[in-house]
Amino acid sequence: MIPHRGANAHLAGIWEANRDSDQCGRDIAAVYIVDAADRAALPVATDELHELMDKPTLEGIPLLVLGNKSDLPNKLSVDELIDAMDLKSITHREVSCYGISAKEETNLDAVLHWLIAKASR
């Protein structure tokens, strides 16, 4: 799982170190979580995501982008998130995007079903 670092830029290499250690077995997906209600942070999150998707270690791995805080009135819709993050330009892999609310537990079942489907391949 790759959360948008935002103010936690000191976490920059942690996910890669864990990924490269091969502790988790085979990779089933890259999950990138952004705050769908924080429009100001999206350009940085978008740049980070596109940079990550260019990494050879993630080549071909399906991508799931989760827009958290879908319970807030000022959140981006899934279509707006897809456009704002230029997800359609990410090719050579399956890309999915869901709006979720960790607080309200909205759409978490869909995320689990998506992950289970990828794990069973």
CSV table of N, CA and C in Angstrom, one decimal:
chain,number,residue,atom,x,y,z
A,1,MET,N,0.8,-1.2,0.0
A,1,MET,CA,0.0,0.0,0.0
A,1,MET,C,0.9,1.2,0.0
A,2,ILE,N,0.5,2.2,-0.8
A,2,ILE,CA,1.4,3.4,-1.0
A,2,ILE,C,0.5,4.6,-0.6
A,3,PRO,N,0.5,5.1,0.6
A,3,PRO,CA,-0.2,6.3,0.9
A,3,PRO,C,0.5,7.5,0.4
A,4,HIS,N,-0.3,8.5,0.0
A,4,HIS,CA,0.3,9.8,-0.4
A,4,HIS,C,1.0,10.3,0.8
A,5,ARG,N,2.3,10.7,0.7
A,5,ARG,CA,3.1,11.1,1.8
A,5,ARG,C,2.7,12.5,2.3
A,6,GLY,N,2.3,13.4,1.5
A,6,GLY,CA,1.9,14.7,1.9
A,6,GLY,C,3.0,15.3,2.9
A,7,ALA,N,2.6,15.7,4.1
A,7,ALA,CA,3.5,16.3,5.0
A,7,ALA,C,4.5,15.3,5.6
A,8,ASN,N,4.3,14.0,5.3
A,8,ASN,CA,5.2,13.0,5.8
A,8,ASN,C,6.3,12.6,4.8
A,9,ALA,N,6.9,13.6,4.2
A,9,ALA,CA,7.9,13.3,3.1
A,9,ALA,C,9.0,12.5,3.6
A,10,HIS,N,9.3,12.4,4.9
A,10,HIS,CA,10.4,11.6,5.4
A,10,HIS,C,10.1,10.1,5.2
A,11,LEU,N,8.9,9.7,4.8
A,11,LEU,CA,8.6,8.3,4.6
A,11,LEU,C,8.9,7.9,3.1
A,12,ALA,N,9.5,8.8,2.4
A,12,ALA,CA,9.7,8.6,1.0
A,12,ALA,C,10.2,7.3,0.5
A,13,GLY,N,11.2,6.7,1.2
A,13,GLY,CA,11.8,5.5,0.7
A,13,GLY,C,11.3,4.2,1.4
A,14,ILE,N,10.5,4.4,2.4
A,14,ILE,CA,10.1,3.2,3.2
A,14,ILE,C,9.3,2.2,2.4
A,15,TRP,N,8.4,2.6,1.6
A,15,TRP,CA,7.6,1.6,0.9
A,15,TRP,C,8.5,0.9,-0.1
A,16,GLU,N,9.5,1.6,-0.7
A,16,GLU,CA,10.4,0.9,-1.7
A,16,GLU,C,11.2,-0.1,-0.9
A,17,ALA,N,11.7,0.2,0.2
A,17,ALA,CA,12.6,-0.7,1.0
A,17,ALA,C,11.8,-1.9,1.4
A,18,ASN,N,10.5,-1.8,1.7
A,18,ASN,CA,9.7,-2.9,2.1
A,18,ASN,C,9.4,-3.7,0.8
A,19,ARG,N,9.1,-3.0,-0.3
A,19,ARG,CA,8.8,-3.7,-1.5
A,19,ARG,C,10.0,-4.5,-2.0
A,20,ASP,N,11.2,-3.9,-1.9
A,20,ASP,CA,12.4,-4.6,-2.4
A,20,ASP,C,12.8,-5.8,-1.5
A,21,SER,N,12.4,-5.8,-0.2
A,21,SER,CA,12.8,-6.9,0.7
A,21,SER,C,12.1,-8.2,0.4
A,22,ASP,N,11.1,-8.2,-0.4
A,22,ASP,CA,10.3,-9.4,-0.8
A,22,ASP,C,9.8,-10.1,0.5
A,23,GLN,N,9.4,-9.4,1.5
A,23,GLN,CA,8.9,-10.1,2.7
A,23,GLN,C,7.4,-10.5,2.5
A,24,CYS,N,6.8,-9.9,1.5
A,24,CYS,CA,5.3,-10.2,1.4
A,24,CYS,C,5.0,-11.2,0.3
A,25,GLY,N,6.0,-11.8,-0.4
A,25,GLY,CA,5.7,-12.7,-1.4
A,25,GLY,C,5.4,-11.9,-2.7
A,26,ARG,N,4.6,-12.5,-3.6
A,26,ARG,CA,4.3,-11.8,-4.9
A,26,ARG,C,3.5,-10.6,-4.7
A,27,ASP,N,3.7,-9.6,-5.6
A,27,ASP,CA,2.9,-8.4,-5.5
A,27,ASP,C,1.6,-8.6,-6.3
A,28,ILE,N,0.5,-8.2,-5.7
A,28,ILE,CA,-0.8,-8.3,-6.3
A,28,ILE,C,-1.3,-7.0,-6.8
A,29,ALA,N,-0.9,-5.9,-6.2
A,29,ALA,CA,-1.4,-4.6,-6.6
A,29,ALA,C,-0.6,-3.5,-5.9
A,30,ALA,N,-0.7,-2.3,-6.5
A,30,ALA,CA,-0.2,-1.1,-5.8
A,30,ALA,C,-1.5,-0.3,-5.4
A,31,VAL,N,-1.6,0.0,-4.2
A,31,VAL,CA,-2.7,0.8,-3.7
A,31,VAL,C,-2.2,2.1,-3.3
A,32,TYR,N,-2.8,3.2,-3.9
A,32,TYR,CA,-2.3,4.6,-3.6
A,32,TYR,C,-3.5,5.3,-3.1
A,33,ILE,N,-3.4,5.9,-1.9
A,33,ILE,CA,-4.4,6.5,-1.2
A,33,ILE,C,-4.2,8.0,-1.1
A,34,VAL,N,-5.2,8.8,-1.5
A,34,VAL,CA,-5.1,10.3,-1.5
A,34,VAL,C,-6.3,10.8,-0.8
A,35,ASP,N,-6.2,12.0,-0.3
A,35,ASP,CA,-7.3,12.8,0.4
A,35,ASP,C,-8.1,13.4,-0.7
A,36,ALA,N,-9.3,12.9,-1.0
A,36,ALA,CA,-10.1,13.4,-2.1
A,36,ALA,C,-10.7,14.8,-1.8
A,37,ALA,N,-10.6,15.2,-0.6
A,37,ALA,CA,-11.1,16.5,-0.2
A,37,ALA,C,-10.0,17.6,-0.1
A,38,ASP,N,-8.8,17.2,-0.4
A,38,ASP,CA,-7.7,18.2,-0.3
A,38,ASP,C,-7.2,18.4,-1.7
A,39,ARG,N,-7.9,19.3,-2.4
A,39,ARG,CA,-7.6,19.6,-3.8
A,39,ARG,C,-6.2,20.2,-4.0
A,40,ALA,N,-5.8,21.0,-3.0
A,40,ALA,CA,-4.4,21.6,-3.0
A,40,ALA,C,-3.3,20.6,-3.0
A,41,ALA,N,-3.5,19.5,-2.4
A,41,ALA,CA,-2.5,18.5,-2.3
A,41,ALA,C,-2.4,17.5,-3.5
A,42,LEU,N,-3.4,17.6,-4.4
A,42,LEU,CA,-3.5,16.7,-5.5
A,42,LEU,C,-2.4,16.8,-6.5
A,43,PRO,N,-1.9,18.0,-6.8
A,43,PRO,CA,-0.8,18.0,-7.8
A,43,PRO,C,0.5,17.3,-7.3
A,44,VAL,N,0.8,17.4,-6.0
A,44,VAL,CA,1.9,16.7,-5.5
A,44,VAL,C,1.7,15.2,-5.5
A,45,ALA,N,0.5,14.8,-5.0
A,45,ALA,CA,0.1,13.4,-5.0
A,45,ALA,C,0.1,12.8,-6.4
A,46,THR,N,-0.3,13.6,-7.4
A,46,THR,CA,-0.3,13.1,-8.8
A,46,THR,C,1.1,12.9,-9.3
A,47,ASP,N,2.0,13.9,-9.0
A,47,ASP,CA,3.4,13.7,-9.4
A,47,ASP,C,4.0,12.5,-8.8
A,48,GLU,N,3.8,12.3,-7.5
A,48,GLU,CA,4.3,11.2,-6.8
A,48,GLU,C,3.9,9.9,-7.4
A,49,LEU,N,2.6,9.8,-7.7
A,49,LEU,CA,2.0,8.6,-8.2
A,49,LEU,C,2.6,8.3,-9.6
A,50,HIS,N,2.7,9.2,-10.5
A,50,HIS,CA,3.2,9.0,-11.8
A,50,HIS,C,4.7,8.6,-11.7
A,51,GLU,N,5.4,9.2,-10.8
A,51,GLU,CA,6.8,8.9,-10.6
A,51,GLU,C,7.0,7.4,-10.1
A,52,LEU,N,6.1,7.0,-9.2
A,52,LEU,CA,6.1,5.6,-8.7
A,52,LEU,C,5.8,4.6,-9.9
A,53,MET,N,4.8,5.0,-10.7
A,53,MET,CA,4.4,4.1,-11.8
A,53,MET,C,5.4,3.9,-12.8
A,54,ASP,N,6.4,4.8,-12.8
A,54,ASP,CA,7.6,4.6,-13.8
A,54,ASP,C,8.7,3.7,-13.2
A,55,LYS,N,8.5,3.3,-12.0
A,55,LYS,CA,9.6,2.5,-11.4
A,55,LYS,C,9.5,1.0,-12.0
A,56,PRO,N,10.6,0.5,-12.4
A,56,PRO,CA,10.7,-0.9,-12.9
A,56,PRO,C,10.1,-1.9,-12.0
A,57,THR,N,10.3,-1.7,-10.7
A,57,THR,CA,9.8,-2.7,-9.7
A,57,THR,C,8.3,-2.8,-9.7
A,58,LEU,N,7.6,-1.8,-10.2
A,58,LEU,CA,6.1,-1.8,-10.2
A,58,LEU,C,5.5,-2.1,-11.6
A,59,GLU,N,6.4,-2.4,-12.5
A,59,GLU,CA,6.0,-2.6,-13.9
A,59,GLU,C,4.9,-3.7,-14.0
A,60,GLY,N,3.8,-3.3,-14.6
A,60,GLY,CA,2.7,-4.2,-14.9
A,60,GLY,C,1.8,-4.5,-13.7
A,61,ILE,N,2.1,-4.1,-12.5
A,61,ILE,CA,1.3,-4.4,-11.4
A,61,ILE,C,0.0,-3.5,-11.4
A,62,PRO,N,-1.1,-4.1,-11.2
A,62,PRO,CA,-2.4,-3.3,-11.2
A,62,PRO,C,-2.3,-2.2,-10.2
A,63,LEU,N,-3.0,-1.1,-10.5
A,63,LEU,CA,-3.0,0.1,-9.6
A,63,LEU,C,-4.4,0.3,-9.1
A,64,LEU,N,-4.6,0.5,-7.8
A,64,LEU,CA,-5.9,0.9,-7.3
A,64,LEU,C,-5.6,2.3,-6.6
A,65,VAL,N,-6.3,3.3,-7.0
A,65,VAL,CA,-6.2,4.6,-6.4
A,65,VAL,C,-7.5,4.8,-5.6
A,66,LEU,N,-7.3,5.1,-4.3
A,66,LEU,CA,-8.4,5.3,-3.4
A,66,LEU,C,-8.5,6.8,-3.0
A,67,GLY,N,-9.6,7.4,-3.3
A,67,GLY,CA,-9.9,8.8,-2.8
A,67,GLY,C,-10.6,8.7,-1.5
A,68,ASN,N,-9.8,8.9,-0.4
A,68,ASN,CA,-10.4,8.9,0.9
A,68,ASN,C,-11.2,10.1,1.2
A,69,LYS,N,-12.0,10.1,2.2
A,69,LYS,CA,-12.9,11.2,2.7
A,69,LYS,C,-14.0,11.5,1.8
A,70,SER,N,-14.5,10.4,1.1
A,70,SER,CA,-15.7,10.6,0.2
A,70,SER,C,-16.9,11.1,1.0
A,71,ASP,N,-16.9,11.0,2.3
A,71,ASP,CA,-18.0,11.5,3.1
A,71,ASP,C,-18.1,13.0,3.2
A,72,LEU,N,-17.0,13.7,2.8
A,72,LEU,CA,-17.0,15.2,3.0
A,72,LEU,C,-17.7,15.8,1.7
A,73,PRO,N,-18.4,16.9,2.0
A,73,PRO,CA,-19.1,17.6,0.9
A,73,PRO,C,-18.2,18.2,-0.2
A,74,ASN,N,-17.0,18.5,0.1
A,74,ASN,CA,-16.1,19.2,-0.9
A,74,ASN,C,-15.1,18.2,-1.6
A,75,LYS,N,-15.4,16.9,-1.4
A,75,LYS,CA,-14.5,15.9,-2.0
A,75,LYS,C,-14.7,15.8,-3.5
A,76,LEU,N,-13.7,15.3,-4.2
A,76,LEU,CA,-13.7,15.1,-5.6
A,76,LEU,C,-14.5,13.8,-5.9
A,77,SER,N,-15.3,13.8,-6.9
A,77,SER,CA,-15.9,12.5,-7.3
A,77,SER,C,-14.8,11.6,-7.9
A,78,VAL,N,-15.2,10.4,-8.2
A,78,VAL,CA,-14.2,9.4,-8.8
A,78,VAL,C,-13.8,10.0,-10.2
A,79,ASP,N,-14.8,10.4,-11.0
A,79,ASP,CA,-14.4,10.9,-12.3
A,79,ASP,C,-13.5,12.2,-12.2
A,80,GLU,N,-13.8,13.0,-11.3
A,80,GLU,CA,-13.0,14.2,-11.1
A,80,GLU,C,-11.5,13.8,-10.6
A,81,LEU,N,-11.5,12.8,-9.8
A,81,LEU,CA,-10.2,12.3,-9.3
A,81,LEU,C,-9.4,11.7,-10.5
A,82,ILE,N,-10.0,10.9,-11.3
A,82,ILE,CA,-9.4,10.3,-12.5
A,82,ILE,C,-8.8,11.4,-13.4
A,83,ASP,N,-9.6,12.5,-13.6
A,83,ASP,CA,-9.1,13.6,-14.4
A,83,ASP,C,-8.0,14.4,-13.7
A,84,ALA,N,-8.2,14.7,-12.5
A,84,ALA,CA,-7.2,15.5,-11.7
A,84,ALA,C,-5.9,14.8,-11.6
A,85,MET,N,-5.9,13.5,-11.5
A,85,MET,CA,-4.7,12.7,-11.3
A,85,MET,C,-4.1,12.2,-12.7
A,86,ASP,N,-4.8,12.5,-13.8
A,86,ASP,CA,-4.4,12.0,-15.1
A,86,ASP,C,-4.2,10.5,-15.1
A,87,LEU,N,-5.2,9.8,-14.5
A,87,LEU,CA,-5.0,8.3,-14.4
A,87,LEU,C,-5.2,7.6,-15.8
A,88,LYS,N,-5.9,8.3,-16.7
A,88,LYS,CA,-6.0,7.6,-18.0
A,88,LYS,C,-4.7,7.6,-18.8
A,89,SER,N,-3.7,8.4,-18.4
A,89,SER,CA,-2.4,8.4,-19.1
A,89,SER,C,-1.5,7.2,-18.6
A,90,ILE,N,-1.9,6.5,-17.5
A,90,ILE,CA,-1.1,5.4,-17.0
A,90,ILE,C,-1.5,4.2,-17.8
A,91,THR,N,-0.6,3.7,-18.5
A,91,THR,CA,-0.8,2.6,-19.4
A,91,THR,C,0.0,1.4,-19.0
A,92,HIS,N,-0.2,0.3,-19.7
A,92,HIS,CA,0.5,-1.0,-19.5
A,92,HIS,C,0.2,-1.6,-18.1
A,93,ARG,N,-0.9,-1.3,-17.6
A,93,ARG,CA,-1.4,-1.9,-16.3
A,93,ARG,C,-2.8,-1.6,-16.2
A,94,GLU,N,-3.5,-2.4,-15.4
A,94,GLU,CA,-4.9,-2.1,-15.0
A,94,GLU,C,-4.9,-1.0,-14.0
A,95,VAL,N,-5.8,0.0,-14.2
A,95,VAL,CA,-5.9,1.1,-13.2
A,95,VAL,C,-7.4,1.2,-12.8
A,96,SER,N,-7.6,1.2,-11.5
A,96,SER,CA,-9.0,1.4,-11.0
A,96,SER,C,-8.9,2.5,-9.9
A,97,CYS,N,-10.1,3.1,-9.7
A,97,CYS,CA,-10.2,4.2,-8.8
A,97,CYS,C,-11.5,4.1,-8.1
A,98,TYR,N,-11.5,4.2,-6.7
A,98,TYR,CA,-12.7,4.2,-5.9
A,98,TYR,C,-12.7,5.3,-5.0
A,99,GLY,N,-13.8,5.9,-4.7
A,99,GLY,CA,-14.0,6.8,-3.6
A,99,GLY,C,-14.3,6.0,-2.3
A,100,ILE,N,-13.6,6.3,-1.2
A,100,ILE,CA,-13.9,5.6,0.0
A,100,ILE,C,-14.0,6.6,1.2
A,101,SER,N,-14.5,6.1,2.3
A,101,SER,CA,-14.4,6.9,3.5
A,101,SER,C,-14.0,5.9,4.6
A,102,ALA,N,-12.8,6.0,5.0
A,102,ALA,CA,-12.3,5.2,6.1
A,102,ALA,C,-13.1,5.4,7.4
A,103,LYS,N,-13.5,6.6,7.6
A,103,LYS,CA,-14.3,7.0,8.8
A,103,LYS,C,-15.6,6.4,8.8
A,104,GLU,N,-16.3,6.4,7.7
A,104,GLU,CA,-17.7,5.9,7.5
A,104,GLU,C,-17.7,4.5,7.0
A,105,GLU,N,-16.5,3.9,6.7
A,105,GLU,CA,-16.4,2.6,6.1
A,105,GLU,C,-17.1,2.4,4.8
A,106,THR,N,-17.1,3.5,4.0
A,106,THR,CA,-17.8,3.5,2.7
A,106,THR,C,-16.9,2.9,1.7
A,107,ASN,N,-17.5,1.9,1.0
A,107,ASN,CA,-16.8,1.3,-0.2
A,107,ASN,C,-15.6,0.4,0.2
A,108,LEU,N,-15.4,0.1,1.4
A,108,LEU,CA,-14.3,-0.8,1.8
A,108,LEU,C,-14.5,-2.2,1.3
A,109,ASP,N,-15.8,-2.6,1.3
A,109,ASP,CA,-16.1,-3.9,0.8
A,109,ASP,C,-15.7,-4.1,-0.7
A,110,ALA,N,-15.9,-3.0,-1.5
A,110,ALA,CA,-15.5,-3.0,-2.9
A,110,ALA,C,-14.0,-3.1,-3.1
A,111,VAL,N,-13.3,-2.4,-2.2
A,111,VAL,CA,-11.8,-2.5,-2.2
A,111,VAL,C,-11.3,-3.9,-1.9
A,112,LEU,N,-11.9,-4.5,-0.9
A,112,LEU,CA,-11.6,-5.9,-0.5
A,112,LEU,C,-11.8,-6.9,-1.7
A,113,HIS,N,-13.0,-6.7,-2.3
A,113,HIS,CA,-13.3,-7.6,-3.4
A,113,HIS,C,-12.3,-7.4,-4.6
A,114,TRP,N,-11.9,-6.2,-4.8
A,114,TRP,CA,-11.0,-5.9,-5.9
A,114,TRP,C,-9.6,-6.6,-5.6
A,115,LEU,N,-9.2,-6.4,-4.3
A,115,LEU,CA,-7.9,-7.0,-3.9
A,115,LEU,C,-8.0,-8.5,-3.9
A,116,ILE,N,-9.1,-9.1,-3.5
A,116,ILE,CA,-9.2,-10.6,-3.5
A,116,ILE,C,-9.2,-11.1,-5.0
A,117,ALA,N,-9.8,-10.3,-5.9
A,117,ALA,CA,-9.8,-10.7,-7.3
A,117,ALA,C,-8.4,-10.7,-7.8
A,118,LYS,N,-7.6,-9.7,-7.5
A,118,LYS,CA,-6.2,-9.7,-7.9
A,118,LYS,C,-5.4,-10.8,-7.3
A,119,ALA,N,-5.6,-11.1,-6.1
A,119,ALA,CA,-4.9,-12.1,-5.4
A,119,ALA,C,-5.1,-13.5,-5.9
A,120,SER,N,-6.3,-13.7,-6.5
A,120,SER,CA,-6.7,-15.0,-7.0
A,120,SER,C,-6.3,-15.3,-8.4
A,121,ARG,N,-5.6,-14.3,-9.0
A,121,ARG,CA,-5.1,-14.5,-10.4
A,121,ARG,C,-3.9,-15.3,-10.4
